[in-house]
Amino acid sequence: MPTTKRPRTRIKDLLALEQLPVPNDPLVVMGWVKTVRSSGAVAFVQINDGSAFADLQIVVDANCPDYALVQRLTTGCSVRVTGILQESLGRGQRYEILADAVALLGDADPEEYPLQKKRHTLEFLRELAHLRPRTNTFGAMARVRNAMAFGIHQFFQQRGFLYVQTPIITASDAEGAGAMFRVTTLNINDPPTRNGGIDDGQDFFGRPAFLTVSGQLEAEIFAQSMADVYTFGPTFRAENSNTSRHLAEFWMVEPEVAFCDLDGLADLAEDFLRHIFAHALQSCPDDMAFFNRFYDKELIATLESIVAADFERMTYTEAIAALQSSGERFEFPVEWGLDLQSEHERYLTERKVGKPVIVTDYPSSIKAFYMRLNEDTPAHRQTVRAMDVLVPRIGEIIGGSQREERLNILQSRMAEAGLDQAPYWWYLDLRRYGTAPHAGFGLGFERTVQFATGMQNIRDVIAFPRTPRNAEF
Ligand code: 4AD
Ligand code: MG
């Protein structure tokens, strides 16, 4: 049949047509059936192919040779439809296809197919990560996530940043915090031993190796030669955090900029977030309208206000003072020198300023070894040029800092943190040869998608979430 040779048209492209094509030749569309209903001598089949939020309505007249087949179609079947595009008389869609032929590609037994027409809970859908992209929510999620990833590259490429790929397997702990997954080919049931311990020398790399927690240190290498760079890749944390904002595997965007200080970095972070949100709103209007309607009625208004206004900035010391004078009862103590907990972050951004806030200059004792030491602070209140960007509902979305470019200070900070300097020899070399001021940050991609879509749980913004005791799919 020659009609089967016609190329497939995407539903998105059909729905975007300004007017009916001239000549209006038969088209081929393919997709998965959402619903089928028939009334008397005509059947209506809604199909979706993932290209757009909207389904395409297929009208099948009883004279169509495939009418009997169409009446047997059920939710989840895949079909190929040939027909003519026409203006739709029904409500809710501009165009529909009047079918000449409908072929069943793949059946989905209605007794067994788990995604029936009714609304399912997000928890239930998490158990069906292989089928949930067919739902409105996860189809919209996949498209918004894609748009935001594109917006990220677009932002940096427009500003002349070089995209560098940093390694996933690493021998050094970029955060100096130790929550890493070990990578090994040793037989863990019977590992080779040496001097009473495991003989790491016999492991694949001749030393212990891990999944990276951050591409920062390698990005710094490139910032110290290419000046403006970024990485965007998966990172791994073996913390046993079972919360709505932690994943064991998540994606991080990490720009690293030479000849930049913390103020310049904060400006970059603001422009960056504004760009990504504007891009999502502009390129996925139907998906964003859906999230606004079903998940957060304030979503689009919030994002638009973020795109339009400057963020607030305050130091950690100011933040502590604001928390202490807030009159709030917090679960965790608020005291200079203690880290901010999620409840504190949310108070600052939601209640205190009512928009995103950039908190800077944290105590050195609670931040990573590579952050630049502020010189003018008293020893008992020593701070570093760190920044966290906090947003409503989520709290920390970005963590970054100006980097310590002075060799002697970096070495003493590493000693204070109890880090062995030997594996960081190359990182220290960057301070020995042509060291330059520089700064960078890491944006948690899933937290950003969570914020942009109004989803409560981070497990619903990544296709295959990895969390403690869960690595299905
Ligand atoms: O604040 P973090 O730990 O910073 C770094 O890793 C730096 N090396 C980044 C840099 O300066 N290049 O992580 C950065 C961001 C956090 O603000 C948060 O959004 C996200 O990564 N993040 C997580 N997202 C999901 N699950 C987790 N377990 C996360 N841990 C951090
Ligand atoms: Mg952080």
Coordinates of C-alpha atoms and ligand atoms in Angstrom, one line a residue:
M1 CA 0.0 0.0 0.0
P2 CA 1.7 3.2 -1.1
T3 CA 0.1 5.2 1.8
T4 CA 2.3 3.3 4.3
K5 CA 5.4 4.7 2.6
R6 CA 4.5 8.3 3.3
P7 CA 6.7 9.8 6.0
R8 CA 5.2 10.2 9.4
T9 CA 4.0 13.7 10.4
R10 CA 4.4 14.8 14.0
I11 CA 1.3 15.9 15.8
K12 CA 3.1 19.1 17.0
D13 CA 3.7 20.1 13.4
L14 CA 0.1 19.5 12.3
L15 CA -1.3 21.5 15.2
A16 CA 1.0 24.4 14.5
L17 CA -0.2 24.8 10.9
E18 CA -1.6 28.3 10.3
Q19 CA -4.1 26.9 7.8
L20 CA -5.0 23.7 6.1
P21 CA -2.3 22.5 3.6
V22 CA -2.8 23.1 -0.1
P23 CA -3.2 20.7 -1.7
N24 CA -4.5 18.8 1.3
D25 CA -3.0 15.3 0.6
P26 CA -3.4 12.4 2.9
L27 CA -1.0 12.4 5.9
V28 CA 0.4 9.6 8.1
V29 CA 0.4 10.0 11.8
M30 CA 1.4 7.5 14.4
G31 CA 1.0 7.4 18.2
W32 CA -0.5 5.8 21.2
V33 CA -4.2 5.8 21.9
K34 CA -5.4 7.8 24.8
T35 CA -9.2 7.3 24.4
V36 CA -11.7 5.9 22.0
R37 CA -15.4 6.7 21.9
S38 CA -17.9 6.0 19.2
S39 CA -21.3 7.6 18.8
G40 CA -23.5 6.0 16.2
A41 CA -21.8 6.0 12.9
V42 CA -18.6 7.7 13.9
A43 CA -15.7 6.9 16.2
F44 CA -13.3 9.4 17.8
V45 CA -9.8 8.3 18.7
Q46 CA -7.4 10.6 20.7
I47 CA -3.8 9.8 19.9
N48 CA -0.6 11.3 21.3
D49 CA 2.9 10.9 19.9
G50 CA 4.9 12.8 22.6
S51 CA 5.7 15.8 20.3
A52 CA 3.1 18.0 21.9
F53 CA 1.0 18.2 25.0
A54 CA -2.2 18.1 22.9
D55 CA -3.6 14.9 21.6
L56 CA -4.8 14.6 17.9
Q57 CA -8.3 13.7 17.3
I58 CA -8.9 11.0 14.7
V59 CA -12.4 10.8 13.2
V60 CA -13.3 7.4 11.8
D61 CA -16.5 7.2 9.8
A62 CA -18.4 3.9 9.8
N63 CA -17.7 3.6 6.0
C64 CA -14.0 3.4 6.7
P65 CA -12.8 -0.2 6.0
D66 CA -11.1 -0.2 9.4
Y67 CA -14.1 0.9 11.4
A68 CA -14.5 -2.5 13.1
L69 CA -10.8 -2.5 14.2
V70 CA -11.1 1.1 15.5
Q71 CA -14.0 0.1 17.8
R72 CA -11.7 -2.6 19.4
L73 CA -8.9 -0.1 20.1
T74 CA -8.1 0.6 23.7
T75 CA -6.0 2.9 25.7
G76 CA -2.3 2.3 25.2
C77 CA -2.5 0.7 21.7
S78 CA -0.1 2.1 19.1
V79 CA -1.6 2.9 15.7
R80 CA -0.8 4.3 12.3
V81 CA -3.4 6.5 10.8
T82 CA -3.7 7.8 7.2
G83 CA -6.2 10.5 6.5
I84 CA -6.9 14.1 5.6
L85 CA -6.5 17.0 7.9
Q86 CA -9.6 19.1 8.5
E87 CA -10.9 21.9 10.7
S88 CA -12.4 20.3 13.8
L89 CA -16.1 21.1 14.6
G90 CA -15.7 19.8 18.1
R91 CA -14.4 21.8 21.0
G92 CA -10.9 21.7 22.3
Q93 CA -9.0 21.2 19.1
R94 CA -8.4 23.2 15.9
Y95 CA -7.7 20.3 13.6
E96 CA -8.5 16.7 13.4
I97 CA -7.8 13.8 11.0
L98 CA -10.5 12.2 9.0
A99 CA -9.2 8.7 8.6
D100 CA -8.9 6.8 5.4
A101 CA -7.1 3.9 7.1
V102 CA -6.2 2.9 10.6
A103 CA -3.7 0.1 11.3
L104 CA -3.0 -1.4 14.7
L105 CA 0.7 -1.5 15.4
G106 CA 0.8 -2.9 18.9
D107 CA -2.0 -4.0 21.2
A108 CA -2.3 -3.2 24.9
D109 CA -4.6 -5.7 26.6
P110 CA -7.1 -3.5 28.6
E111 CA -7.3 -6.2 31.3
E112 CA -3.6 -5.8 32.0
Y113 CA -2.4 -2.4 30.8
P114 CA -1.8 -0.5 34.0
L115 CA -2.4 3.1 32.7
Q116 CA -6.1 3.3 32.5
K117 CA -7.9 6.5 31.7
K118 CA -8.4 7.6 35.3
R119 CA -5.9 9.7 37.2
H120 CA -3.1 7.8 38.9
T121 CA -1.1 9.0 41.9
L122 CA 2.5 10.1 41.4
E123 CA 3.5 7.4 43.9
F124 CA 1.8 4.7 41.8
L125 CA 3.4 6.1 38.6
R126 CA 6.9 6.0 40.1
E127 CA 6.5 2.2 40.2
L128 CA 5.9 2.4 36.4
A129 CA 8.7 4.5 35.2
H130 CA 8.7 2.6 31.9
L131 CA 5.1 3.6 31.1
R132 CA 4.7 7.0 32.9
P133 CA 6.1 9.0 30.0
R134 CA 2.8 8.3 28.3
T135 CA 0.9 10.2 30.9
N136 CA 0.2 14.0 30.6
T137 CA 2.4 14.8 33.6
F138 CA 5.5 12.9 32.5
G139 CA 5.2 13.7 28.8
A140 CA 5.1 17.4 29.9
M141 CA 8.0 16.8 32.2
A142 CA 10.1 15.2 29.5
R143 CA 9.5 18.2 27.2
V144 CA 10.2 20.8 29.8
R145 CA 13.3 19.0 31.0
N146 CA 14.5 18.9 27.4
A147 CA 13.8 22.6 26.9
M148 CA 15.6 23.5 30.1
A149 CA 18.7 21.5 29.1
F150 CA 18.7 23.2 25.8
G151 CA 18.2 26.6 27.4
I152 CA 21.2 25.9 29.6
H153 CA 23.5 25.2 26.7
Q154 CA 22.0 28.2 24.8
F155 CA 22.8 30.5 27.7
F156 CA 26.4 29.6 27.9
Q157 CA 27.0 29.2 24.2
Q158 CA 25.6 32.7 23.6
R159 CA 28.1 34.0 26.1
G160 CA 31.1 32.3 24.6
F161 CA 31.5 29.6 27.3
L162 CA 33.2 26.4 26.3
Y163 CA 31.3 23.2 27.1
V164 CA 33.8 20.7 28.6
Q165 CA 33.2 17.1 29.6
T166 CA 34.6 16.2 33.0
P167 CA 35.1 12.6 34.1
I168 CA 32.5 10.5 35.8
I169 CA 35.0 8.1 37.4
T170 CA 37.5 10.0 39.6
A171 CA 40.1 9.3 42.3
S172 CA 39.6 12.6 44.2
D173 CA 36.8 13.8 46.3
A174 CA 35.8 17.2 44.8
E175 CA 33.8 18.3 47.9
G176 CA 36.1 16.8 50.4
A177 CA 33.0 15.4 52.1
G178 CA 33.4 11.7 51.4
A179 CA 29.9 10.7 50.4
M180 CA 31.1 8.8 47.3
F181 CA 30.2 5.6 45.6
R182 CA 33.2 3.3 45.1
V183 CA 33.8 1.9 41.6
T184 CA 35.7 -1.4 41.7
T185 CA 36.3 -4.6 39.7
L186 CA 37.7 -6.4 42.8
N187 CA 35.8 -9.5 43.8
I188 CA 34.0 -8.1 46.8
N189 CA 33.4 -11.6 48.2
D190 CA 37.1 -12.4 48.3
P191 CA 39.2 -9.2 47.7
P192 CA 43.0 -9.4 47.5
T193 CA 44.6 -8.3 50.7
R194 CA 47.8 -6.7 51.6
N195 CA 49.1 -5.8 55.1
G196 CA 45.8 -6.9 56.6
G197 CA 43.6 -4.6 54.4
I198 CA 42.2 -4.7 50.9
D199 CA 45.0 -4.4 48.3
D200 CA 43.7 -1.4 46.2
G201 CA 46.7 -1.8 44.0
Q202 CA 45.1 -4.7 42.4
D203 CA 41.9 -2.8 41.6
F204 CA 41.2 -1.7 38.0
F205 CA 42.9 1.7 38.3
G206 CA 45.6 0.5 40.7
R207 CA 44.0 2.7 43.4
P208 CA 40.5 3.4 44.9
A209 CA 38.2 5.1 42.4
F210 CA 34.7 6.6 42.8
L211 CA 31.8 8.1 40.9
T212 CA 32.3 11.9 40.9
V213 CA 30.3 14.2 43.2
S214 CA 31.1 17.2 41.1
G215 CA 33.0 18.1 37.9
Q216 CA 34.3 21.3 39.5
L217 CA 37.9 20.5 40.0
E218 CA 38.4 19.4 36.4
A219 CA 36.3 22.4 35.2
E220 CA 38.8 24.6 37.2
I221 CA 41.6 23.1 35.1
F222 CA 39.9 24.3 31.9
A223 CA 39.0 27.7 33.4
Q224 CA 42.7 28.1 34.0
S225 CA 43.3 27.9 30.3
M226 CA 40.1 28.6 28.4
A227 CA 38.7 31.2 30.9
D228 CA 35.0 30.6 30.5
V229 CA 33.8 27.0 30.7
Y230 CA 30.9 24.9 31.9
T231 CA 30.2 21.2 32.4
F232 CA 26.8 19.6 32.5
G233 CA 26.6 16.0 33.5
P234 CA 25.6 13.3 36.0
T235 CA 27.0 13.5 39.5
F236 CA 26.6 11.0 42.4
R237 CA 26.1 11.3 46.1
A238 CA 26.1 8.4 48.5
E239 CA 24.4 10.3 51.3
N240 CA 21.5 8.3 52.8
S241 CA 19.1 11.3 52.3
N242 CA 15.6 10.1 51.7
T243 CA 14.0 13.5 51.1
S244 CA 11.9 15.2 48.4
R245 CA 15.0 17.1 47.1
H246 CA 17.8 14.6 47.2
L247 CA 18.8 12.0 44.6
A248 CA 21.8 9.7 44.6
E249 CA 22.3 10.4 40.9
F250 CA 21.5 13.9 39.7
W251 CA 22.6 16.2 36.9
M252 CA 24.6 19.3 37.7
V253 CA 25.5 22.3 35.6
E254 CA 28.9 23.8 36.6
P255 CA 30.2 27.0 35.1
E256 CA 33.7 28.0 36.0
V257 CA 35.0 31.4 35.2
A258 CA 38.5 32.9 35.3
F259 CA 39.1 36.5 36.2
C260 CA 35.7 36.5 38.0
D261 CA 34.9 37.3 41.7
L262 CA 31.9 36.4 43.8
D263 CA 29.8 39.4 42.7
G264 CA 30.4 38.6 39.1
L265 CA 29.5 35.0 39.8
A266 CA 26.2 36.0 41.5
D267 CA 25.3 38.2 38.5
L268 CA 26.0 35.2 36.2
A269 CA 23.8 33.0 38.4
E270 CA 20.9 35.4 38.3
D271 CA 21.1 35.9 34.5
F272 CA 21.3 32.2 34.1
L273 CA 18.3 31.3 36.2
R274 CA 16.2 34.0 34.5
H275 CA 17.2 32.7 31.1
I276 CA 16.3 29.1 31.8
F277 CA 12.9 29.9 33.3
A278 CA 12.1 32.4 30.4
H279 CA 13.1 29.7 27.9
A280 CA 10.9 27.1 29.5
L281 CA 7.9 29.4 29.6
Q282 CA 8.5 30.5 26.0
S283 CA 9.2 27.1 24.4
C284 CA 6.7 24.9 26.4
P285 CA 3.6 27.1 26.9
D286 CA 1.1 24.2 26.9
D287 CA 3.2 22.0 29.2
M288 CA 3.7 25.0 31.6
A289 CA 0.0 25.8 31.5
F290 CA -0.7 22.2 32.5
F291 CA 1.7 22.3 35.5
N292 CA 0.2 25.6 36.5
R293 CA -3.3 24.2 36.4
F294 CA -2.7 20.9 38.1
Y295 CA 0.4 21.3 40.4
D296 CA 0.8 24.9 41.4
K297 CA -1.6 27.7 40.6
E298 CA 1.0 30.4 41.2
L299 CA 3.7 28.7 39.0
I300 CA 3.7 30.9 35.9
A301 CA 3.2 34.1 37.9
T302 CA 6.1 33.2 40.2
L303 CA 8.4 32.3 37.3
E304 CA 7.5 35.5 35.4
S305 CA 8.2 37.6 38.4
I306 CA 11.6 35.9 38.8
V307 CA 12.4 36.6 35.2
A308 CA 11.5 40.2 35.6
A309 CA 13.2 41.2 38.9
D310 CA 16.6 41.2 40.6
F311 CA 17.3 38.7 43.3
E312 CA 17.9 39.7 46.9
R313 CA 21.4 39.4 48.3
M314 CA 22.5 39.1 51.9
T315 CA 25.5 37.7 53.8
Y316 CA 25.3 34.6 56.0
T317 CA 25.8 36.9 59.0
E318 CA 22.8 39.0 58.0
A319 CA 20.8 35.9 57.3
I320 CA 21.5 34.6 60.9
A321 CA 20.4 37.9 62.3
A322 CA 17.2 37.9 60.3
L323 CA 16.4 34.3 61.4
Q324 CA 17.1 35.1 65.0
S325 CA 14.8 38.1 65.0
S326 CA 12.1 36.4 63.0
G327 CA 10.1 35.2 66.0
E328 CA 9.7 31.9 64.2
R329 CA 10.1 28.6 66.0
F330 CA 12.5 26.5 64.0
E331 CA 13.2 22.8 64.6
F332 CA 17.0 23.3 64.2
P333 CA 19.0 25.8 66.1
V334 CA 20.0 29.2 64.6
E335 CA 23.4 30.3 65.6
W336 CA 26.4 31.9 63.9
G337 CA 28.6 29.0 62.8
L338 CA 25.9 26.4 62.2
D339 CA 24.8 25.5 58.7
L340 CA 21.4 26.7 57.4
Q341 CA 18.8 24.0 57.3
S342 CA 16.1 23.7 54.7
E343 CA 13.5 25.3 57.0
H344 CA 15.8 28.4 57.5
E345 CA 16.5 28.6 53.8
R346 CA 12.8 28.5 53.1
Y347 CA 12.0 31.2 55.7
L348 CA 14.5 33.5 54.1
T349 CA 13.4 33.1 50.6
E350 CA 9.6 32.6 51.1
R351 CA 8.9 34.8 54.1
K352 CA 11.7 37.3 54.6
V353 CA 12.2 38.4 51.0
G354 CA 9.5 36.7 49.0
K355 CA 11.8 35.9 46.0
P356 CA 15.1 34.2 45.3
V357 CA 17.9 35.2 47.6
I358 CA 21.7 34.8 47.3
V359 CA 23.3 34.2 50.7
T360 CA 27.1 34.9 50.7
D361 CA 30.1 34.7 52.9
Y362 CA 29.5 31.6 55.0
P363 CA 31.7 30.5 57.9
S364 CA 34.7 28.7 56.6
S365 CA 34.1 25.8 59.0
I366 CA 30.9 24.7 57.2
K367 CA 32.1 25.1 53.6
A368 CA 34.4 23.2 51.3
F369 CA 38.2 23.6 51.3
Y370 CA 38.4 25.3 47.9
M371 CA 36.4 28.4 48.8
R372 CA 38.3 31.7 49.0
L373 CA 39.0 32.9 52.5
N374 CA 37.9 36.4 53.4
E375 CA 40.8 38.2 54.9
D376 CA 39.1 40.9 56.9
T377 CA 37.0 38.8 59.2
P378 CA 38.1 38.1 62.8
A379 CA 39.6 34.6 63.3
H380 CA 36.6 33.3 65.4
R381 CA 34.3 34.4 62.6
Q382 CA 36.3 33.4 59.6
T383 CA 34.2 33.4 56.4
V384 CA 34.7 32.3 52.8
R385 CA 33.5 33.8 49.6
A386 CA 30.7 31.2 49.2
M387 CA 27.2 31.7 47.8
D388 CA 24.1 29.7 47.9
V389 CA 21.1 30.7 45.7
L390 CA 17.8 29.9 47.6
V391 CA 14.4 29.8 45.9
P392 CA 10.9 29.4 47.4
R393 CA 9.7 25.8 48.0
I394 CA 13.1 24.2 47.3
G395 CA 15.7 26.1 49.2
E396 CA 19.2 25.7 47.8
I397 CA 19.2 25.4 44.1
I398 CA 22.8 26.6 43.4
G399 CA 26.0 26.4 45.5
G400 CA 29.2 28.1 44.5
S401 CA 32.1 30.3 45.4
Q402 CA 35.1 32.3 44.5
R403 CA 37.9 29.8 44.6
E404 CA 41.1 30.0 46.7
E405 CA 43.8 30.8 44.2
R406 CA 46.6 31.4 46.8
L407 CA 48.6 28.2 47.2
N408 CA 49.7 28.7 50.8
I409 CA 46.2 29.5 52.0
L410 CA 44.7 26.6 50.0
Q411 CA 47.2 24.2 51.5
S412 CA 46.4 25.3 55.1
R413 CA 42.7 25.0 54.4
M414 CA 43.2 21.4 53.2
A415 CA 45.3 20.6 56.3
E416 CA 42.5 22.1 58.5
A417 CA 39.9 19.9 56.6
G418 CA 42.1 16.8 57.2
L419 CA 42.6 16.2 53.5
D420 CA 45.7 14.4 52.1
Q421 CA 47.2 16.8 49.6
A422 CA 48.9 14.1 47.5
P423 CA 45.9 13.1 45.3
Y424 CA 45.3 16.9 44.7
W425 CA 48.8 17.5 43.4
W426 CA 47.4 18.7 40.0
Y427 CA 44.9 21.0 41.6
L428 CA 47.6 22.6 43.7
D429 CA 49.8 22.9 40.5
L430 CA 47.1 25.2 39.1
R431 CA 48.0 27.6 42.0
R432 CA 51.7 27.2 41.3
Y433 CA 51.7 28.1 37.6
G434 CA 49.9 31.2 36.5
T435 CA 47.2 31.1 39.2
A436 CA 44.3 33.4 38.4
P437 CA 41.3 34.5 40.4
H438 CA 38.3 32.5 39.4
A439 CA 34.8 31.5 40.6
G440 CA 32.2 28.9 39.8
F441 CA 28.9 27.3 40.9
G442 CA 26.9 24.2 40.6
L443 CA 23.2 24.2 39.7
G444 CA 21.2 21.1 40.6
F445 CA 19.3 20.4 37.4
E446 CA 16.5 18.4 39.0
R447 CA 15.9 20.9 41.7
T448 CA 15.6 23.6 39.0
V449 CA 13.2 21.5 37.0
Q450 CA 11.3 20.8 40.2
F451 CA 11.0 24.6 40.8
A452 CA 10.0 25.3 37.2
T453 CA 7.2 22.7 37.1
G454 CA 5.9 22.9 40.7
M455 CA 6.5 19.3 41.4
Q456 CA 6.8 18.4 45.1
N457 CA 9.1 15.4 44.8
I458 CA 12.4 15.3 43.0
R459 CA 11.6 11.7 42.0
D460 CA 9.1 13.0 39.6
V461 CA 11.4 15.3 37.6
I462 CA 14.0 12.7 36.5
A463 CA 13.0 9.7 34.4
F464 CA 14.7 7.0 36.5
P465 CA 15.3 8.3 40.0
R466 CA 18.1 6.7 42.0
T467 CA 17.5 7.0 45.8
P468 CA 18.4 4.8 48.8
R469 CA 17.2 1.2 48.2
N470 CA 15.8 2.1 44.8
A471 CA 17.5 1.5 41.4
E472 CA 14.7 -0.2 39.4
F473 CA 14.7 0.5 35.6
Ligands
4AD1 O1 26.3 22.7 46.8 P1 26.9 21.5 46.1 O2 27.3 20.3 46.8 O3 28.2 22.2 45.3 C1 29.1 21.5 44.6 O4 29.1 20.3 44.4 C2 30.1 22.4 44.0 N1 31.3 21.6 43.6 C3 29.5 23.1 42.8 C4 30.5 24.0 42.1 O5 30.8 25.0 42.7 N2 30.9 23.8 40.9 O6 25.9 21.1 44.9 C5 25.5 22.0 44.0 C6 24.0 21.9 43.7 C7 23.1 22.2 45.0 O7 22.9 23.5 45.1 C8 21.9 21.4 44.7 O8 21.0 22.2 43.8 C9 22.4 20.2 43.9 O9 23.6 20.6 43.4 N3 22.5 19.0 44.7 C10 21.6 18.0 44.7 N4 20.5 17.8 43.9 C11 19.9 16.6 44.1 N5 20.2 15.6 44.9 C12 21.3 15.8 45.7 N6 21.7 14.8 46.5 C13 22.1 17.0 45.6 N7 23.2 17.5 46.2 C14 23.4 18.7 45.6
MG2 MG 25.7 23.2 48.7

